[in-house]
Amino acid sequence: GVDATTAPLVANAGADVLVAGSAVFRGGSLERPEVYGQNIRAIREAAQGVYV
């Protein structure tokens, strides 16, 4: 599973497209949809923080 912890590892290994499922939806709900965006941002920032 790709999440904020594994995103840098796969990006450093050469991946340029990441697919995340449960990591995006973790903690979100109809009452808290902002969590989805926060999760996506965390994954994106973690992957972009890798410099090869």
mmCIF file of N, CA, C and O in Angstrom:
data_model
loop_
_atom_site.group_PDB
_atom_site.id
_atom_site.type_symbol
_atom_site.label_atom_id
_atom_site.label_comp_id
_atom_site.label_asym_id
_atom_site.label_seq_id
_atom_site.Cartn_x
_atom_site.Cartn_y
_atom_site.Cartn_z
ATOM 1 N N GLY A 1 0.818 -1.187 0.000
ATOM 2 C CA GLY A 1 0.000 0.000 0.000
ATOM 3 C C GLY A 1 0.860 1.247 0.000
ATOM 4 O O GLY A 1 1.841 1.339 0.724
ATOM 5 N N VAL A 2 0.470 2.187 -0.805
ATOM 6 C CA VAL A 2 1.179 3.467 -0.864
ATOM 7 C C VAL A 2 0.531 4.426 0.120
ATOM 8 O O VAL A 2 -0.666 4.681 0.073
ATOM 9 N N ASP A 3 1.343 4.934 1.035
ATOM 10 C CA ASP A 3 0.906 5.959 1.970
ATOM 11 C C ASP A 3 2.064 6.932 2.156
ATOM 12 O O ASP A 3 3.068 6.848 1.437
ATOM 13 N N ALA A 4 1.942 7.846 3.087
ATOM 14 C CA ALA A 4 2.993 8.853 3.272
ATOM 15 C C ALA A 4 4.322 8.238 3.714
ATOM 16 O O ALA A 4 5.376 8.824 3.486
ATOM 17 N N THR A 5 4.280 7.054 4.290
ATOM 18 C CA THR A 5 5.513 6.383 4.712
ATOM 19 C C THR A 5 6.204 5.691 3.539
ATOM 20 O O THR A 5 7.427 5.745 3.409
ATOM 21 N N THR A 6 5.430 5.038 2.696
ATOM 22 C CA THR A 6 6.015 4.275 1.594
ATOM 23 C C THR A 6 6.200 5.098 0.316
ATOM 24 O O THR A 6 6.988 4.709 -0.546
ATOM 25 N N ALA A 7 5.520 6.235 0.196
ATOM 26 C CA ALA A 7 5.625 7.056 -1.014
ATOM 27 C C ALA A 7 7.063 7.461 -1.336
ATOM 28 O O ALA A 7 7.485 7.343 -2.489
ATOM 29 N N PRO A 8 7.849 7.910 -0.365
ATOM 30 C CA PRO A 8 9.238 8.254 -0.702
ATOM 31 C C PRO A 8 10.053 7.052 -1.173
ATOM 32 O O PRO A 8 10.925 7.190 -2.032
ATOM 33 N N LEU A 9 9.758 5.893 -0.632
ATOM 34 C CA LEU A 9 10.499 4.690 -1.013
ATOM 35 C C LEU A 9 10.239 4.321 -2.471
ATOM 36 O O LEU A 9 11.177 4.041 -3.221
ATOM 37 N N VAL A 10 8.965 4.325 -2.865
ATOM 38 C CA VAL A 10 8.661 3.952 -4.245
ATOM 39 C C VAL A 10 9.062 5.046 -5.221
ATOM 40 O O VAL A 10 9.490 4.758 -6.336
ATOM 41 N N ALA A 11 8.972 6.314 -4.797
ATOM 42 C CA ALA A 11 9.424 7.412 -5.662
ATOM 43 C C ALA A 11 10.926 7.333 -5.863
ATOM 44 O O ALA A 11 11.429 7.517 -6.976
ATOM 45 N N ASN A 12 11.651 7.032 -4.811
ATOM 46 C CA ASN A 12 13.104 6.906 -4.908
ATOM 47 C C ASN A 12 13.502 5.715 -5.772
ATOM 48 O O ASN A 12 14.548 5.724 -6.405
ATOM 49 N N ALA A 13 12.645 4.707 -5.824
ATOM 50 C CA ALA A 13 12.910 3.530 -6.655
ATOM 51 C C ALA A 13 12.580 3.780 -8.129
ATOM 52 O O ALA A 13 12.821 2.922 -8.964
ATOM 53 N N GLY A 14 12.021 4.956 -8.427
ATOM 54 C CA GLY A 14 11.784 5.319 -9.820
ATOM 55 C C GLY A 14 10.330 5.486 -10.226
ATOM 56 O O GLY A 14 10.048 5.852 -11.368
ATOM 57 N N ALA A 15 9.392 5.229 -9.335
ATOM 58 C CA ALA A 15 7.975 5.390 -9.692
ATOM 59 C C ALA A 15 7.657 6.859 -9.914
ATOM 60 O O ALA A 15 8.101 7.719 -9.161
ATOM 61 N N ASP A 16 6.906 7.141 -10.955
ATOM 62 C CA ASP A 16 6.472 8.521 -11.186
ATOM 63 C C ASP A 16 4.953 8.645 -11.125
ATOM 64 O O ASP A 16 4.404 9.737 -11.227
ATOM 65 N N VAL A 17 4.264 7.539 -10.935
ATOM 66 C CA VAL A 17 2.825 7.522 -10.715
ATOM 67 C C VAL A 17 2.571 6.623 -9.510
ATOM 68 O O VAL A 17 3.017 5.484 -9.476
ATOM 69 N N LEU A 18 1.877 7.164 -8.507
ATOM 70 C CA LEU A 18 1.561 6.392 -7.312
ATOM 71 C C LEU A 18 0.051 6.214 -7.227
ATOM 72 O O LEU A 18 -0.696 7.157 -7.487
ATOM 73 N N VAL A 19 -0.382 5.027 -6.859
ATOM 74 C CA VAL A 19 -1.806 4.745 -6.707
ATOM 75 C C VAL A 19 -2.041 4.361 -5.252
ATOM 76 O O VAL A 19 -1.470 3.397 -4.764
ATOM 77 N N ALA A 20 -2.854 5.149 -4.585
ATOM 78 C CA ALA A 20 -3.170 4.894 -3.188
ATOM 79 C C ALA A 20 -4.668 4.688 -3.047
ATOM 80 O O ALA A 20 -5.452 5.400 -3.658
ATOM 81 N N GLY A 21 -5.042 3.726 -2.253
ATOM 82 C CA GLY A 21 -6.462 3.454 -2.031
ATOM 83 C C GLY A 21 -6.861 3.783 -0.606
ATOM 84 O O GLY A 21 -7.278 4.894 -0.302
ATOM 85 N N SER A 22 -6.691 2.821 0.268
ATOM 86 C CA SER A 22 -7.154 2.992 1.649
ATOM 87 C C SER A 22 -6.437 4.133 2.366
ATOM 88 O O SER A 22 -7.014 4.758 3.260
ATOM 89 N N ALA A 23 -5.206 4.440 1.981
ATOM 90 C CA ALA A 23 -4.480 5.542 2.620
ATOM 91 C C ALA A 23 -5.158 6.882 2.367
ATOM 92 O O ALA A 23 -5.088 7.782 3.195
ATOM 93 N N VAL A 24 -5.823 7.026 1.241
ATOM 94 C CA VAL A 24 -6.534 8.263 0.927
ATOM 95 C C VAL A 24 -7.791 8.382 1.785
ATOM 96 O O VAL A 24 -8.113 9.460 2.288
ATOM 97 N N PHE A 25 -8.496 7.283 1.976
ATOM 98 C CA PHE A 25 -9.787 7.320 2.651
ATOM 99 C C PHE A 25 -9.711 7.153 4.163
ATOM 100 O O PHE A 25 -10.694 7.352 4.862
ATOM 101 N N ARG A 26 -8.545 6.830 4.692
ATOM 102 C CA ARG A 26 -8.378 6.584 6.124
ATOM 103 C C ARG A 26 -8.748 7.827 6.945
ATOM 104 O O ARG A 26 -8.199 8.895 6.753
ATOM 105 N N GLY A 27 -9.701 7.655 7.818
ATOM 106 C CA GLY A 27 -10.075 8.729 8.740
ATOM 107 C C GLY A 27 -11.115 9.706 8.210
ATOM 108 O O GLY A 27 -11.606 10.539 8.950
ATOM 109 N N GLY A 28 -11.462 9.622 6.940
ATOM 110 C CA GLY A 28 -12.443 10.539 6.372
ATOM 111 C C GLY A 28 -13.854 10.002 6.502
ATOM 112 O O GLY A 28 -14.065 8.839 6.806
ATOM 113 N N SER A 29 -14.803 10.885 6.286
ATOM 114 C CA SER A 29 -16.209 10.498 6.344
ATOM 115 C C SER A 29 -17.037 11.590 5.684
ATOM 116 O O SER A 29 -16.506 12.618 5.274
ATOM 117 N N LEU A 30 -18.319 11.370 5.606
ATOM 118 C CA LEU A 30 -19.206 12.407 5.074
ATOM 119 C C LEU A 30 -19.141 13.660 5.938
ATOM 120 O O LEU A 30 -19.244 14.779 5.440
ATOM 121 N N GLU A 31 -18.946 13.467 7.214
ATOM 122 C CA GLU A 31 -18.858 14.591 8.137
ATOM 123 C C GLU A 31 -17.481 15.253 8.116
ATOM 124 O O GLU A 31 -17.341 16.402 8.523
ATOM 125 N N ARG A 32 -16.469 14.527 7.669
ATOM 126 C CA ARG A 32 -15.084 15.042 7.658
ATOM 127 C C ARG A 32 -14.413 14.803 6.312
ATOM 128 O O ARG A 32 -13.368 14.149 6.228
ATOM 129 N N PRO A 33 -14.957 15.332 5.220
ATOM 130 C CA PRO A 33 -14.363 15.084 3.899
ATOM 131 C C PRO A 33 -12.997 15.745 3.712
ATOM 132 O O PRO A 33 -12.221 15.323 2.856
ATOM 133 N N GLU A 34 -12.671 16.736 4.526
ATOM 134 C CA GLU A 34 -11.375 17.410 4.400
ATOM 135 C C GLU A 34 -10.208 16.467 4.672
ATOM 136 O O GLU A 34 -9.086 16.703 4.209
ATOM 137 N N VAL A 35 -10.465 15.392 5.379
ATOM 138 C CA VAL A 35 -9.406 14.426 5.691
ATOM 139 C C VAL A 35 -8.864 13.792 4.411
ATOM 140 O O VAL A 35 -7.667 13.521 4.308
ATOM 141 N N TYR A 36 -9.728 13.583 3.424
ATOM 142 C CA TYR A 36 -9.276 12.994 2.161
ATOM 143 C C TYR A 36 -8.208 13.863 1.516
ATOM 144 O O TYR A 36 -7.165 13.375 1.075
ATOM 145 N N GLY A 37 -8.450 15.154 1.454
ATOM 146 C CA GLY A 37 -7.476 16.081 0.883
ATOM 147 C C GLY A 37 -6.187 16.118 1.682
ATOM 148 O O GLY A 37 -5.101 16.188 1.120
ATOM 149 N N GLN A 38 -6.307 16.073 2.995
ATOM 150 C CA GLN A 38 -5.116 16.067 3.849
ATOM 151 C C GLN A 38 -4.278 14.819 3.595
ATOM 152 O O GLN A 38 -3.038 14.890 3.538
ATOM 153 N N ASN A 39 -4.943 13.685 3.450
ATOM 154 C CA ASN A 39 -4.219 12.439 3.183
ATOM 155 C C ASN A 39 -3.518 12.487 1.833
ATOM 156 O O ASN A 39 -2.355 12.070 1.714
ATOM 157 N N ILE A 40 -4.191 13.001 0.820
ATOM 158 C CA ILE A 40 -3.591 13.110 -0.516
ATOM 159 C C ILE A 40 -2.388 14.044 -0.478
ATOM 160 O O ILE A 40 -1.328 13.737 -1.029
ATOM 161 N N ARG A 41 -2.530 15.183 0.188
ATOM 162 C CA ARG A 41 -1.409 16.125 0.297
ATOM 163 C C ARG A 41 -0.218 15.500 1.007
ATOM 164 O O ARG A 41 0.931 15.692 0.602
ATOM 165 N N ALA A 42 -0.475 14.743 2.069
ATOM 166 C CA ALA A 42 0.618 14.108 2.811
ATOM 167 C C ALA A 42 1.376 13.115 1.937
ATOM 168 O O ALA A 42 2.611 13.075 1.958
ATOM 169 N N ILE A 43 0.658 12.340 1.149
ATOM 170 C CA ILE A 43 1.300 11.371 0.254
ATOM 171 C C ILE A 43 2.097 12.102 -0.815
ATOM 172 O O ILE A 43 3.253 11.762 -1.095
ATOM 173 N N ARG A 44 1.496 13.123 -1.415
ATOM 174 C CA ARG A 44 2.171 13.884 -2.476
ATOM 175 C C ARG A 44 3.436 14.559 -1.949
ATOM 176 O O ARG A 44 4.495 14.493 -2.573
ATOM 177 N N GLU A 45 3.327 15.216 -0.809
ATOM 178 C CA GLU A 45 4.487 15.903 -0.244
ATOM 179 C C GLU A 45 5.595 14.931 0.139
ATOM 180 O O GLU A 45 6.775 15.219 -0.046
ATOM 181 N N ALA A 46 5.213 13.781 0.657
ATOM 182 C CA ALA A 46 6.221 12.771 1.018
ATOM 183 C C ALA A 46 6.946 12.273 -0.230
ATOM 184 O O ALA A 46 8.174 12.132 -0.226
ATOM 185 N N ALA A 47 6.219 12.041 -1.306
ATOM 186 C CA ALA A 47 6.833 11.554 -2.546
ATOM 187 C C ALA A 47 7.698 12.615 -3.197
ATOM 188 O O ALA A 47 8.767 12.323 -3.719
ATOM 189 N N GLN A 48 7.270 13.862 -3.152
ATOM 190 C CA GLN A 48 8.026 14.938 -3.779
ATOM 191 C C GLN A 48 9.238 15.343 -2.981
ATOM 192 O O GLN A 48 10.145 15.981 -3.499
ATOM 193 N N GLY A 49 9.303 14.954 -1.712
ATOM 194 C CA GLY A 49 10.443 15.285 -0.873
ATOM 195 C C GLY A 49 11.664 14.435 -1.157
ATOM 196 O O GLY A 49 12.691 14.605 -0.536
ATOM 197 N N VAL A 50 11.548 13.521 -2.102
ATOM 198 C CA VAL A 50 12.652 12.619 -2.438
ATOM 199 C C VAL A 50 13.462 13.228 -3.557
ATOM 200 O O VAL A 50 12.921 13.622 -4.586
ATOM 201 N N TYR A 51 14.752 13.326 -3.358
ATOM 202 C CA TYR A 51 15.652 13.836 -4.406
ATOM 203 C C TYR A 51 16.659 12.762 -4.747
ATOM 204 O O TYR A 51 17.354 12.258 -3.878
ATOM 205 N N VAL A 52 16.684 12.400 -5.994
ATOM 206 C CA VAL A 52 17.588 11.334 -6.440
ATOM 207 C C VAL A 52 18.867 11.950 -6.951
ATOM 208 O O VAL A 52 18.894 12.943 -7.589
#
